[in-house]
Coordinates of C-alpha atoms in Angstrom, one line a residue:
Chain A
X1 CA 0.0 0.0 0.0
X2 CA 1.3 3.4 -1.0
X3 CA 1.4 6.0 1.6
X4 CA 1.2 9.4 0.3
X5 CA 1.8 13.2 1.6
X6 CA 1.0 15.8 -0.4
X7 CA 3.3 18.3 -1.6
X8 CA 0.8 21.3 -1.4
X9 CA -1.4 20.8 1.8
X10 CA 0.4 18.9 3.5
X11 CA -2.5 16.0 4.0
X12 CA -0.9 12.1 4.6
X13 CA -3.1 9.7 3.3
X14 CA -3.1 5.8 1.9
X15 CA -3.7 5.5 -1.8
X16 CA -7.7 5.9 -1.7
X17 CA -7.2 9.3 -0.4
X18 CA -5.5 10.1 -3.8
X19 CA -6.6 9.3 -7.7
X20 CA -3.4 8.3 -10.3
X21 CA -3.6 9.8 -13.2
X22 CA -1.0 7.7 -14.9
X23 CA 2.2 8.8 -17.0
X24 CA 3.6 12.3 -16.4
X25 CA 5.2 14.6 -18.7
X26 CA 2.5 13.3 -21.6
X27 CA 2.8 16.6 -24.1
X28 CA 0.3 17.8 -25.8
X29 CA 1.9 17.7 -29.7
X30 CA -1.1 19.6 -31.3
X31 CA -1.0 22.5 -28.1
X32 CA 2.3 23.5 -30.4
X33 CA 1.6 22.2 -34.0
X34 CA -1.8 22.0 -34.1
X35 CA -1.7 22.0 -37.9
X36 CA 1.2 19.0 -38.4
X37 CA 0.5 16.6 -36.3
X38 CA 0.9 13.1 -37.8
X39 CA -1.3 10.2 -36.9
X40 CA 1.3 8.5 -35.5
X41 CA 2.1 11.5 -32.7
X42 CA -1.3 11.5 -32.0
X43 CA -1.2 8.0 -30.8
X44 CA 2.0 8.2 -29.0
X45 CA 0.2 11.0 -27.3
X46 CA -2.7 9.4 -26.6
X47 CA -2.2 5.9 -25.9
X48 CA 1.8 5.1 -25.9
X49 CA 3.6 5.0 -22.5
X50 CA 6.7 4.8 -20.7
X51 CA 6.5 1.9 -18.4
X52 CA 9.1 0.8 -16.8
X53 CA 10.2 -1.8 -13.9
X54 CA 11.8 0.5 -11.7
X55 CA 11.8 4.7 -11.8
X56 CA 8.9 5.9 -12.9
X57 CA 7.3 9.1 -13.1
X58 CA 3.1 9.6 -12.5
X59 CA 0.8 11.9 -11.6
X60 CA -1.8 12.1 -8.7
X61 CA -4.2 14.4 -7.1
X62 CA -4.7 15.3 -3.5
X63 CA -8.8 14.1 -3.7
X64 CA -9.7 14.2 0.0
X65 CA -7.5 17.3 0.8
X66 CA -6.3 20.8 -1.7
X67 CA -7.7 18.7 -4.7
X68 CA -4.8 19.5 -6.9
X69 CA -2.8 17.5 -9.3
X70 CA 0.6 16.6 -8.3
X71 CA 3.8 14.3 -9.6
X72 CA 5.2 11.4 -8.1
X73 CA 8.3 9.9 -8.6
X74 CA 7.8 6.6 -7.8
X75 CA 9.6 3.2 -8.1
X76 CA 7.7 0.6 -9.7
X77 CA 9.1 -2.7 -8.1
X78 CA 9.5 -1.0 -4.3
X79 CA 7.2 1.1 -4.6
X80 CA 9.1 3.6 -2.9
X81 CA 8.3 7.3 -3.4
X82 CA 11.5 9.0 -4.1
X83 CA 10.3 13.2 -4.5
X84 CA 7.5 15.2 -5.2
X85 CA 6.8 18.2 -7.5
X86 CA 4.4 20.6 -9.0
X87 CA 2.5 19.4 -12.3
X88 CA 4.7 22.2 -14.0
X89 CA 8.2 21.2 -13.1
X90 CA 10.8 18.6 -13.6
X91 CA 12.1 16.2 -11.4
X92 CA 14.8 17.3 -8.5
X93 CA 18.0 16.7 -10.5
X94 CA 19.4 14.2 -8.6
X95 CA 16.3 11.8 -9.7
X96 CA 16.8 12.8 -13.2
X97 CA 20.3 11.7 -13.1
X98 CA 18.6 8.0 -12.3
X99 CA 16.2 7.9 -14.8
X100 CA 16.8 5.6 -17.4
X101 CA 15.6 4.5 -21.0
X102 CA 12.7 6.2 -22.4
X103 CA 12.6 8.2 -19.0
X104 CA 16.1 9.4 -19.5
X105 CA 15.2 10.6 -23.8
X106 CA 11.9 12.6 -22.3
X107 CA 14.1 14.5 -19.8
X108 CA 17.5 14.9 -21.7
X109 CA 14.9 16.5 -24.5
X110 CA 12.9 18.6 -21.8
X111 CA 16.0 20.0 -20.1
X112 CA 17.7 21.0 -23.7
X113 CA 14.1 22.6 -24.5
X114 CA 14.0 24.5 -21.2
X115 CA 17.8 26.1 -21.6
X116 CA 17.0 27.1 -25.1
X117 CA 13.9 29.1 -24.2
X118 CA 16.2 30.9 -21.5
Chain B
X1 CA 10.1 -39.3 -28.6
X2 CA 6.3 -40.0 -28.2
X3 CA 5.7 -40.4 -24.6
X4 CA 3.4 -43.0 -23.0
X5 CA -0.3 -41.7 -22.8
X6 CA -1.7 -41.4 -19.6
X7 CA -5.0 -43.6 -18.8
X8 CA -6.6 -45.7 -16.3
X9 CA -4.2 -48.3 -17.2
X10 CA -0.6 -46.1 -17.0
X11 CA -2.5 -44.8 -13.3
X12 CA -2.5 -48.9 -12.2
X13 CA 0.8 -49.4 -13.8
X14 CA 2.7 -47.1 -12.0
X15 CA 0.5 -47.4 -8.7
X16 CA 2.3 -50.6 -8.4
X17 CA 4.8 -49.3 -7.9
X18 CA 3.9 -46.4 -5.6
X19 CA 4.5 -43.8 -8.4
X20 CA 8.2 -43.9 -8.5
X21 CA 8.2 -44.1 -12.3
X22 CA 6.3 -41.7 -14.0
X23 CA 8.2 -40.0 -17.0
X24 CA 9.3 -36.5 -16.6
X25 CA 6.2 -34.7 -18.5
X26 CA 8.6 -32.2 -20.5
X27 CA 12.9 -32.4 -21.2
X28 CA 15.0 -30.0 -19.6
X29 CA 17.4 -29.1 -23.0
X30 CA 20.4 -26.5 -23.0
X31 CA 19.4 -24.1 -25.4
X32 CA 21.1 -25.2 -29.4
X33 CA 23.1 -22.1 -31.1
X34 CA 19.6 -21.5 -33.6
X35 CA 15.8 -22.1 -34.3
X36 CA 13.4 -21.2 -36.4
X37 CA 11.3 -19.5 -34.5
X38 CA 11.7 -18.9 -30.2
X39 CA 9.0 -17.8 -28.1
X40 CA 9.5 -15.6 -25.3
X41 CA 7.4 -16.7 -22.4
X42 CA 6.2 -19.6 -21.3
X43 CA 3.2 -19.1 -20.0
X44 CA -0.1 -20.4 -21.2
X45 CA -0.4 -18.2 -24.4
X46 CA 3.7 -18.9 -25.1
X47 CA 3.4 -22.6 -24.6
X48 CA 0.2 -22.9 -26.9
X49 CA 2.0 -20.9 -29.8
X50 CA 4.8 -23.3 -29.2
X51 CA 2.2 -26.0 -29.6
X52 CA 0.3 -24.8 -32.4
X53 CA 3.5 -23.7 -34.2
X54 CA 4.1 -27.6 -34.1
X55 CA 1.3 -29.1 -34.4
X56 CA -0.3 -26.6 -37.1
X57 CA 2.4 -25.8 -39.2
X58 CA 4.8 -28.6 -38.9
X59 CA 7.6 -26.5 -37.5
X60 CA 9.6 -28.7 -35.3
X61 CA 13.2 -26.4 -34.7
X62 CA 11.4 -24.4 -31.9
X63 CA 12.0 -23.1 -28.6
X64 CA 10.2 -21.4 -25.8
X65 CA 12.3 -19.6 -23.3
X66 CA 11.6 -18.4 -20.3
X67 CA 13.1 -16.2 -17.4
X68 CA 11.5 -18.1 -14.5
X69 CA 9.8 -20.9 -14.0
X70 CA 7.1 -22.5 -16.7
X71 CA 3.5 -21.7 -16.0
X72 CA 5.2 -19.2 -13.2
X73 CA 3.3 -15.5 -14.3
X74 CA -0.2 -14.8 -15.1
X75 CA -1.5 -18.4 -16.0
X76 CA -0.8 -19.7 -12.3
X77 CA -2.3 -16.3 -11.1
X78 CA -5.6 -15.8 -12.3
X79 CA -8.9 -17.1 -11.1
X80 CA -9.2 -19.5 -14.2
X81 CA -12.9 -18.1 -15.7
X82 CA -13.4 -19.3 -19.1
X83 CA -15.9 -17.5 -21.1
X84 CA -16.3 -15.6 -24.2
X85 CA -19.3 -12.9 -24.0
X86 CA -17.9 -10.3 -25.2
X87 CA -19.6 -7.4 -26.8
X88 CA -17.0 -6.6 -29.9
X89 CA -17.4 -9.1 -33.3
X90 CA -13.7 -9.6 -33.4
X91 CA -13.3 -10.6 -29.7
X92 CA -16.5 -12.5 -30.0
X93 CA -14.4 -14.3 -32.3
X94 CA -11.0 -14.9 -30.8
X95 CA -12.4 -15.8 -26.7
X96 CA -15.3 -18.4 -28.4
X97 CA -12.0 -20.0 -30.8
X98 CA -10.4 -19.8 -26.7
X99 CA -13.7 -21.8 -25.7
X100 CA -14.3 -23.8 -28.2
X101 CA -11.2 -25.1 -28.3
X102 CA -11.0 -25.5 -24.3
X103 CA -14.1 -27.7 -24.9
X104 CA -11.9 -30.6 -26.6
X105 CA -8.5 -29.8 -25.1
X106 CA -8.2 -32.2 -22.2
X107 CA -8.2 -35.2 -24.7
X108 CA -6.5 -33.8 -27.4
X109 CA -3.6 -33.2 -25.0
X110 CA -4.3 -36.2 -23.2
X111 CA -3.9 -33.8 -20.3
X112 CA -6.6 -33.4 -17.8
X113 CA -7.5 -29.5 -17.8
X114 CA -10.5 -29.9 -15.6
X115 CA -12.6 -27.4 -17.9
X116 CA -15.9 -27.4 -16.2
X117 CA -18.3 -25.6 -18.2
X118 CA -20.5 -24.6 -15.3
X119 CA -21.9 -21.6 -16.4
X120 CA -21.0 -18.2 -15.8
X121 CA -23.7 -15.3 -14.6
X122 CA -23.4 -11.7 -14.9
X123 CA -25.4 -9.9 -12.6
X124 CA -27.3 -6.6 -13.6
X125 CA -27.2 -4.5 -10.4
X126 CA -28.3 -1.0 -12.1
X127 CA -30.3 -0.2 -15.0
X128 CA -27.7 0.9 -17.4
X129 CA -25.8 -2.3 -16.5
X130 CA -29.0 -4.5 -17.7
X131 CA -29.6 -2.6 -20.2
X132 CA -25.7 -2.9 -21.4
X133 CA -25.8 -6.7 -21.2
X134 CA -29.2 -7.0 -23.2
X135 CA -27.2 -5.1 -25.6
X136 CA -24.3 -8.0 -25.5
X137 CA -26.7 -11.0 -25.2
X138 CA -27.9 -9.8 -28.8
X139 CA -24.7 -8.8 -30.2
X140 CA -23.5 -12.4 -29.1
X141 CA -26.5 -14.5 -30.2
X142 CA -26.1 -12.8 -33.7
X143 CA -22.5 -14.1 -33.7
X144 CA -23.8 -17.6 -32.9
X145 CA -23.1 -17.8 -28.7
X146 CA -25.2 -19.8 -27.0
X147 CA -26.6 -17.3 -24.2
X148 CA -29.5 -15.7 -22.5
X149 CA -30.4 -13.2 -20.2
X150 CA -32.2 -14.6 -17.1
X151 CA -34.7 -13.0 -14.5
X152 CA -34.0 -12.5 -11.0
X153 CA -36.0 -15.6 -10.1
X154 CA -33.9 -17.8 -11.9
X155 CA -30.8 -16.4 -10.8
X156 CA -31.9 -17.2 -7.5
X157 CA -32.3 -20.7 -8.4
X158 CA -29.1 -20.9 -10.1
X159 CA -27.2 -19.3 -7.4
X160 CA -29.4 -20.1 -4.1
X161 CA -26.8 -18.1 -2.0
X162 CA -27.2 -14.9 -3.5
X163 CA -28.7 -11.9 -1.7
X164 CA -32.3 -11.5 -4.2
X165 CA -33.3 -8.6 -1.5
X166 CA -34.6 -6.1 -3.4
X167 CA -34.0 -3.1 -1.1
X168 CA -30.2 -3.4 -1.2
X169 CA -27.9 -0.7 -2.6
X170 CA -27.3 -2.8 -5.9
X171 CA -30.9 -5.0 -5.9
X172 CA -30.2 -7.9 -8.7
X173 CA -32.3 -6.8 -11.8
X174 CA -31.5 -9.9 -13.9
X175 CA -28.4 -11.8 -15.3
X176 CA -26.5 -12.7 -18.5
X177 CA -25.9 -16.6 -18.6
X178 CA -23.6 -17.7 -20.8
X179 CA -23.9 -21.8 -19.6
X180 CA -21.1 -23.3 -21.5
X181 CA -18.8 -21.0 -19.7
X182 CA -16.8 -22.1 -16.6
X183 CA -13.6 -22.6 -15.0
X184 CA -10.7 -24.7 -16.3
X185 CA -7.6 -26.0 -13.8
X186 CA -4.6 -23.2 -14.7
X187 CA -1.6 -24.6 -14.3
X188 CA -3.0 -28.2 -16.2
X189 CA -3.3 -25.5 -18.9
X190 CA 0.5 -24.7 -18.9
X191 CA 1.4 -28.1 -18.3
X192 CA -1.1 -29.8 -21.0
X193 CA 0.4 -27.5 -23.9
X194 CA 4.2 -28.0 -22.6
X195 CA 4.1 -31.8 -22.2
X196 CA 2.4 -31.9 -25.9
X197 CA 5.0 -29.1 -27.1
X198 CA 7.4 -30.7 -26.1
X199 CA 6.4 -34.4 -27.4
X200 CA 6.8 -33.1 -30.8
X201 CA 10.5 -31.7 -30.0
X202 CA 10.0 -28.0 -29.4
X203 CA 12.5 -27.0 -26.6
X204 CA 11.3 -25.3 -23.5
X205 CA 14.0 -23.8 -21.7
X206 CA 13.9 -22.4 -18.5
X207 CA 15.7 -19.7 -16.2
X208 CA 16.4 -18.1 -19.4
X209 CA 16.0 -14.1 -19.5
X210 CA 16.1 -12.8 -22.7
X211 CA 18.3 -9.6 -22.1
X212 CA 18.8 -8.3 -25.8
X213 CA 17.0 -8.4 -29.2
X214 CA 19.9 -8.8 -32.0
X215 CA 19.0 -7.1 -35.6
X216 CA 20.6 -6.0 -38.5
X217 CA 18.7 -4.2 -40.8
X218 CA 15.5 -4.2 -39.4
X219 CA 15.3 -7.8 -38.9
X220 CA 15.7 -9.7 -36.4
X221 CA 18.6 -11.8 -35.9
X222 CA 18.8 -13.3 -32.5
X223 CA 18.2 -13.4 -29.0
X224 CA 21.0 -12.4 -25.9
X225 CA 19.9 -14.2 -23.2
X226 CA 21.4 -15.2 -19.9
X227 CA 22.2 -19.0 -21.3
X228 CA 24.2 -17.1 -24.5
X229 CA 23.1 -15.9 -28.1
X230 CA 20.1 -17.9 -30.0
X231 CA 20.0 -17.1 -33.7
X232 CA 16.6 -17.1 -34.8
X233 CA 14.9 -14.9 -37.8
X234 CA 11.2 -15.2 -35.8
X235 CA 10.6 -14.2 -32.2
X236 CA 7.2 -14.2 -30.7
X237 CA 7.1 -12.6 -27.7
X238 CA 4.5 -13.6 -25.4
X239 CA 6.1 -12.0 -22.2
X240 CA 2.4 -10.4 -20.1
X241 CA 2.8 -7.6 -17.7
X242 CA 6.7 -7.5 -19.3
X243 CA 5.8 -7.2 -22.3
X244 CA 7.7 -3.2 -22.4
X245 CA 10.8 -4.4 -21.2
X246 CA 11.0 -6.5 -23.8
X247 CA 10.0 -4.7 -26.6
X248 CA 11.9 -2.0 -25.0
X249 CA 15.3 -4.2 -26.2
X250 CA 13.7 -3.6 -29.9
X251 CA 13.6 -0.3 -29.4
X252 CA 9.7 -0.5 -29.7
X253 CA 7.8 1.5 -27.2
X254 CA 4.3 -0.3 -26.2
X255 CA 0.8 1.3 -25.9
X256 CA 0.5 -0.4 -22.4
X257 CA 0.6 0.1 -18.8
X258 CA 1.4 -2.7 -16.5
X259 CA -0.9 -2.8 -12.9
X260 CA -1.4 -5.0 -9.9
X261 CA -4.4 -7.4 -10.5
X262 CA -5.4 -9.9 -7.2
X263 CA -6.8 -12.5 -6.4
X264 CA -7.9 -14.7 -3.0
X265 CA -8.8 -17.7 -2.2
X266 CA -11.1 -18.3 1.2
X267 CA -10.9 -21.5 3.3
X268 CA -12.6 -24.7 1.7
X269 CA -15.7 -25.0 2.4
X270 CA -18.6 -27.3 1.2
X271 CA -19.9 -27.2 -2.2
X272 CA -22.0 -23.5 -2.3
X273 CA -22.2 -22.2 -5.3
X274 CA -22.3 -24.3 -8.9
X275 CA -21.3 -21.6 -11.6
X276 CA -19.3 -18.4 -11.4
X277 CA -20.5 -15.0 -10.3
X278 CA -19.3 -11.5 -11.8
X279 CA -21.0 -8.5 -10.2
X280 CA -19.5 -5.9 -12.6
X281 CA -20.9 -2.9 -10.9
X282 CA -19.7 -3.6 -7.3
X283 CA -16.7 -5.2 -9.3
X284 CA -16.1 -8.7 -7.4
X285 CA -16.7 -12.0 -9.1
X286 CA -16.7 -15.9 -7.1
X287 CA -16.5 -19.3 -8.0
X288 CA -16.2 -22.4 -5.9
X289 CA -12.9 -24.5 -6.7
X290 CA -12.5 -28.0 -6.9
X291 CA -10.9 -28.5 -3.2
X292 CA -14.0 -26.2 -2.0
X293 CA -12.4 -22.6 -1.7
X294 CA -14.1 -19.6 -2.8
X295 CA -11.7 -18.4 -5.7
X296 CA -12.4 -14.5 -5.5
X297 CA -11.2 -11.3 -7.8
X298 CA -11.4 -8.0 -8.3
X299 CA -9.7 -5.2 -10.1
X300 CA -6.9 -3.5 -10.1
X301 CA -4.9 -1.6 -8.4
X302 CA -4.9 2.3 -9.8
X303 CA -0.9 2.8 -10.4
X304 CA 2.0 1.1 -12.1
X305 CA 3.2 -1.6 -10.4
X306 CA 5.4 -4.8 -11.0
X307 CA 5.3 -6.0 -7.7
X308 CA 2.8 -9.1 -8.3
X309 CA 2.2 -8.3 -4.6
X310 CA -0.9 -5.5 -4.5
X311 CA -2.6 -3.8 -1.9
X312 CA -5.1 -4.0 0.6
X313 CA -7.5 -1.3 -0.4
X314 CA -8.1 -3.1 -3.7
X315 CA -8.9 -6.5 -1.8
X316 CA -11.0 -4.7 0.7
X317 CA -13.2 -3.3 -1.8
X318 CA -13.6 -6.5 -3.7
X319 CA -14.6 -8.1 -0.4
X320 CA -16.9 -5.5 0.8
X321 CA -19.1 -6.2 -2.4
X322 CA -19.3 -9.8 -2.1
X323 CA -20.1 -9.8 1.4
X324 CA -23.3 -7.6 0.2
X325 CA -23.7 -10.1 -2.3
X326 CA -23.4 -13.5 -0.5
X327 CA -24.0 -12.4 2.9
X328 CA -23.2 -16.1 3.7
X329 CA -19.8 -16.1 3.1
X330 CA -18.7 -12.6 5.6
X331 CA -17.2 -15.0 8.3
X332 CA -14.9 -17.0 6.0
X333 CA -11.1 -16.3 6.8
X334 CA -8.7 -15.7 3.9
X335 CA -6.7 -18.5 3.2
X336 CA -4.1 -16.7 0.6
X337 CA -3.9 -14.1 -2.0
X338 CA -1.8 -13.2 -4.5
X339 CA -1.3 -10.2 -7.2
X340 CA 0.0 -10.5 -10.8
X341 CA 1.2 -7.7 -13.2
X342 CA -1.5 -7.5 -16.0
X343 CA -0.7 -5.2 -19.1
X344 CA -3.8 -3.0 -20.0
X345 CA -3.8 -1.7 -23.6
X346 CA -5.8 1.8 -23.8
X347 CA -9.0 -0.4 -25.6
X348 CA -8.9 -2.7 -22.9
X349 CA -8.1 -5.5 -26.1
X350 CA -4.8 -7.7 -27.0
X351 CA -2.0 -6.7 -29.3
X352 CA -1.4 -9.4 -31.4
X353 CA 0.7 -9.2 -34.8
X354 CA 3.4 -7.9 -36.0
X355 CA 6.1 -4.6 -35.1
X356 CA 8.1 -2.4 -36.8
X357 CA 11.1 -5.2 -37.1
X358 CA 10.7 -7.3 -39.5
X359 CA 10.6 -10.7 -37.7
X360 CA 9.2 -9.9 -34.0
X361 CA 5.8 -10.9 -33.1
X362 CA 4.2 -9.6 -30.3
X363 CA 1.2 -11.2 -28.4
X364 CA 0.0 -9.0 -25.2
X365 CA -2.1 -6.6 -23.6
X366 CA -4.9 -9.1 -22.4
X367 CA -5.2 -7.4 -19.7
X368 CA -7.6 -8.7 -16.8
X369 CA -8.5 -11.6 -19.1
X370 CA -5.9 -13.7 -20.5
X371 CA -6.6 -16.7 -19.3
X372 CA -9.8 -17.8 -21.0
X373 CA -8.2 -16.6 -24.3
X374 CA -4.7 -19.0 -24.1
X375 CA -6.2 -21.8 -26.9
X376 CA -7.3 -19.4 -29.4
X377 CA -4.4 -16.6 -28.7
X378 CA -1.6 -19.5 -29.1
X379 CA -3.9 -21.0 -32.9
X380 CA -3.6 -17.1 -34.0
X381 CA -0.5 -16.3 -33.2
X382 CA 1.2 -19.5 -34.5
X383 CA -0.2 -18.6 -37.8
X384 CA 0.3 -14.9 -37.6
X385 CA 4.0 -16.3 -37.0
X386 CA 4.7 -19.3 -39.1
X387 CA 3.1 -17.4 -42.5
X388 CA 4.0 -13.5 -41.1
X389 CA 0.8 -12.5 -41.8
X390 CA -2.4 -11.8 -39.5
X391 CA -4.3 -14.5 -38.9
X392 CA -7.9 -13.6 -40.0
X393 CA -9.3 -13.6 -36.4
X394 CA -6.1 -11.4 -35.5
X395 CA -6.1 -9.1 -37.9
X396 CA -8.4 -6.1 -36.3
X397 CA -6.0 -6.6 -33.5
X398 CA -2.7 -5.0 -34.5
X399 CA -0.5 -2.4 -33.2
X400 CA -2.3 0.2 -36.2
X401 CA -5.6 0.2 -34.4
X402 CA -4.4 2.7 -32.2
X403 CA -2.9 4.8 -35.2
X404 CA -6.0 3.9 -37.3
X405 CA -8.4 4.7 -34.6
X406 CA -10.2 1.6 -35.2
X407 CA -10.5 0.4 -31.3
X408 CA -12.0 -2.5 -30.1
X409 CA -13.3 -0.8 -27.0
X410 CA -14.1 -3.5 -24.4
X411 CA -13.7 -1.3 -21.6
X412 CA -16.7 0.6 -22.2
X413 CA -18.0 -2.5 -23.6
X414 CA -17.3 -4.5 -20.4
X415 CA -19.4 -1.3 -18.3
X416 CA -16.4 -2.0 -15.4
X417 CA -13.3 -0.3 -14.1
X418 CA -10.8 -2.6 -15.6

C-alpha cells in the first residue's frame, strides 16, 4: 500500500485518499503544432507509454484534501516514493540523473528545451 | 520421442509401484546455437503458440524460453474463468475459438485440464448495466453464442446463496448466462500445452531471460539471453505484464501500462455455489474451486506496479461487495492471496501481430483476461508467426488500431473499471 503526503497541503493519506492519473510529462503535440501533427504522434500522445520496472514518473491528485494535481516519482518494483513536484516542473536533478531509458530521452529532451527558451 | 499416454491403465501401472516411475512430463534441453522460431514466455499463451506452431504448421526447430519458471506468471495467477461474452465481433471471435477449443483440449492433449463448463452469470445490479448486457446477449447470439439473459428468479435458483433482497444498494435486476462458460484448472493448462509441445520436439528452456534483441537491418537476428546468443529470424514474444521491457530491447515502445491485479482464495468450504458470479458494478466476481475454496477477484490496483504483490485497499473493496452479495460467506477467513502484473492496452483488447522489425511478433495486452483466451491466442498467433501474416481472427488486432483509430473498446464495452 502506498502511503502518500502531499506536496501542497500537507495532507498524509493511503492510496484511496488520492486518484493516479497515470504517465507524467505526456505533451500535448497539437497545443504546439496543431496544424502538423501526424497520426502516429497522435497515438503516441494518446495511448503510448513509458512503463518501466523501476523509476517511474506519474501523476496524482490530493482528492480528500487541496484537490490539486501533483507528480510522483515513484519506483515501480519498491514502490518507494522518491520526490515530489508541482505538475509544472521537472524532477529534483538528482532523480533525473537516475532515470533511465525512455525516461532518461523525455528529460534529456525537456532539459535541452527549457535552456534554449532561456 | 512420443511419450506414453496417460490412462486408467498407466495410473495402475505405475500405482504398483507407488508412483516412483512416472516419466518427466517435459525435457530439460540447453538451449542449441539456432531455431526457427523462439517464443518468449512460457506461460499459457507462449506454450500454446509453441504447440500450435508444431502441431499446425509442422515446425519442429522451436524453442520457448523463459526467465522463470514454466507456467510461473499470469496463467498460475488468475482465477481460471473461461468465457467468451464479449460485446466486440472480433473478440466474439478470438475468446469463443479460446472456448471452443477448451471444450476438446483435455483429450486432445491427453492432459486433464479440468474445464468445467458450469456456467457463468453476470449480474445486472443498475439499470444501465442491464440494459448494457441486453445489448451484449444480442450482439453475441447474432455471432452464434449460446446465451441468454435470465430473471432474477432464476438467478436465484441458479445461485441459491445470493442476496435476491430487493431493497439493497445494488438489488439484482437480472443476469447474462452464458452456460457453456466455466472454469478450467490453470496450471494443467500450462502443463497440458508443454508436455504436448514438447512431445513433438520443441525445446522449453527455462531460467532463461532474454536480455537483448539482435538485428541487423530491421530484422531480427537473434536473442542475448542469460544462457548465451540464440540465432533465430522469428521471435514471438508472449512475455504479459513485461511485455515493455521486452520490446523496449527492440527499441519499440508499447501502448501499455502494466498494474497489480489480485486474487484470493477463502478456506474450503462445502460445495455452495455451482457456476461463477461477476458482479461488474460492485466489481467482485466468485467461484467455488474444486478442493471447495471460494476463488475470488477484483480489479486492479490504480498505479504502475510490478510487484505481483498488490494492496489491501483493492482487496477490501472486492470483499466489501461480495459480502453484500453472498451475505453467507462474511465470516470465512482468507486463506491466501496473490497479485499478478496484468498489461492493459488503452481499448482494454490484446495486441497481437506484427512490429516495426521485421521478424518480432508480439502477443500482449490481455489485460484482466488472458486466461480464457490462451487456446485461441496461441492457434492465431502460430499462424500470424509461421506465414507472417495476421491470422484472419487477428487481424483487427494490430499495433495500427491505435494509429488507425479503429479500437476494439471492451472497456466501455465490459461497463467496469478494468
Amino acid at each position: 500500500m502506498l502511503l502518500v503526503t502531499c506536496p501542497i497541503c500537507g495532507a498524509e493519506g493511503d492510496e484511496t485518499d488520492f486518484h493516479f492519473g497515470g504517465q507524467a510529462h505526456i505533451a500535448r503535440p497539437a497545443t504546439t503544432n496543431p496544424e502538423g501533427i501526424t497520426d502516429a504522434q497522435q497515438r503516441e500522445y494518446l495511448f503510448t507509454r513509458i512503463n518501466p520496472k523501476g523509476l517511474h514518473f506519474e501523476r496524482a491528485r490530493c482528492d480528500r484534501g487541496c484537490g490539486k494535481w501533483f507528480h510522483i516519482a515513484r519506483d515501480t518494483m519498491t514502490m518507494e516514493i522518491k520526490a515530489y513536484y508541482g505538475v509544472t516542473e521537472l524532477p529534483p536533478p538528482d532523480i533525473i540523473a537516475q532515470a533511465k531509458g525512455g525516461w532518461a530521452e523525455l528529460f534529456a529532451e525537456r532539459t535541452a528545451h527549457a535552456k534554449k527558451t532561456k | 520421442m512420443l511419450k506414453p499416454r496417460y490412462s486408467i491403465f498407466s495410473l495402475a501401472r505405475n500405482a504398483m509401484n507407488y508412483h516412483k516411475d512416472w516419466e518427466r512430463a517435459w525435457r530439460s534441453p540447453n538451449p542449441k546455437a539456432e531455431y526457427d522460431a523462439v517464443i518468449v514466455g512460457a506461460g499459457g499463451h507462449g506454450l500454446a503458440t509453441a504447440y500450435y506452431l508444431a502441431k499446425n504448421h509442422g515446425m519442429r526447430n522451436i524453442a520457448v524460453v523463459e526467465k522463470g519458471w514454466l507456467g510461473g506468471g499470469n496463467t498460475g495467477r488468475n482465477t481460471t474463468i473461461i468465457r467468451s461474452n464479449y460485446l466486440q465481433d472480433p473478440s466474439i471471435a478470438i475468446y469463443e475459438l479460446a472456448r471452443s477449443l477448451y471444450e476438446g483440449l483435455s483429450q486432445e492433449l491427453n492432459y486433464n485440464m479440468m474445464f468445467s463448463p458450469r456456467g457463468v452469470l453476470m449480474l445486472c445490479q443498475t439499470q444501465h448495466e442491464l440494459r448494457a448486457f441486453q445489448r451484449t446477449a444480442h450482439a453475441n447470439r447474432l455471432a452464434g453464442l449460446d446465451c441468454r439473459m435470465v430473471t432474477p428468479a432464476e438467478v436465484k435458483q441458479i445461485v441459491p446463496i445470493i442476496n435476491d433482497d430487493p431493497n439493497c444498494r445494488y438489488p439484482i435486476l437480472g443476469a447474462y448466462y452464458q452456460p457453456r462458460g466455466g472454469t478450467g484448472r490453470h496450471d494443467a493448462v500450462a502443463w497440458g500445452y508443454a508436455r504436448g509441445a514438447d512431445d513433438m520436439g520443441v525445446d522449453i528452456i527455462q531460467n532463461c531471460e532474454v536480455t537483448g534483441i539482435q538485428r541487423e537491418g530491421g530484422k531480427v537476428v537473434g536473442l542475448e539471453t542469460t544462457r548465451g546468443v540464440i540465432k533465430t529470424k522469428k521471435v514471438g514474444v508472449v512475455t504479459a505484464g513485461n511485455v515493455s521491457t521486452v520490446m523496449d530491447m527492440a527499441g519499440i515502445r508499447m501502448p501499455i501500462e502494466s498494474l497489480c491485479l489480485q486474487a484470493l482464495v477463502s478456506e474450503p468450504i462445502k460445495p455452495v455455489i455451482d457456476c461463477v458470479v461477476m458482479a461488474n458494478t460492485v466489481h467482485g466476481y466468485m467461484s467455488q474451486s474444486d478442493k471447495g475454496e471460494l476463488v475470488i477477484g477484483g480489479g486492479t490496483d490504480p498505479y504502475n506496479n510490478y510487484s505481483q504483490r498488490g494492496s489491501f485497499p483493492a482487496l477490501e473493496h472486492t470483499i466489501n461487495a461480495l459480502i453484500e452479495t453472498f451475505p453467507i460467506i462474511s465470516r470465512l477467513r482468507m486463506l491466501r492471496q496473490w497479485g499478478g502484473i496484468v498489461d492493459m492496452t488503452g481499448d482494454r483488447s490484446p495486441i497481437i501481430g506484427k512490429t516495426p522489425v521485421d521478424g518480432l511478433f508480439v502477443n500482449c495486452g490481455w489485460g484482466t483476461g488472458g486466461f480464457k483466451a490462451i487456446p485461441g491466442s496461441g492457434w492465431v498467433f502460430a499462424d500470424t508467426i509461421a506465414n507472417d501474416r495476421p491470422h484472419k481472427i487477428a487481424e483487427a488486432f494490430t499495433m495500427d488500431r491505435f494509429t488507425e483509430g479503429r479500437f476494439i473498446d471492451e472497456s466501455v464495452a465490459a461497463a467496469v473499471a478494468h
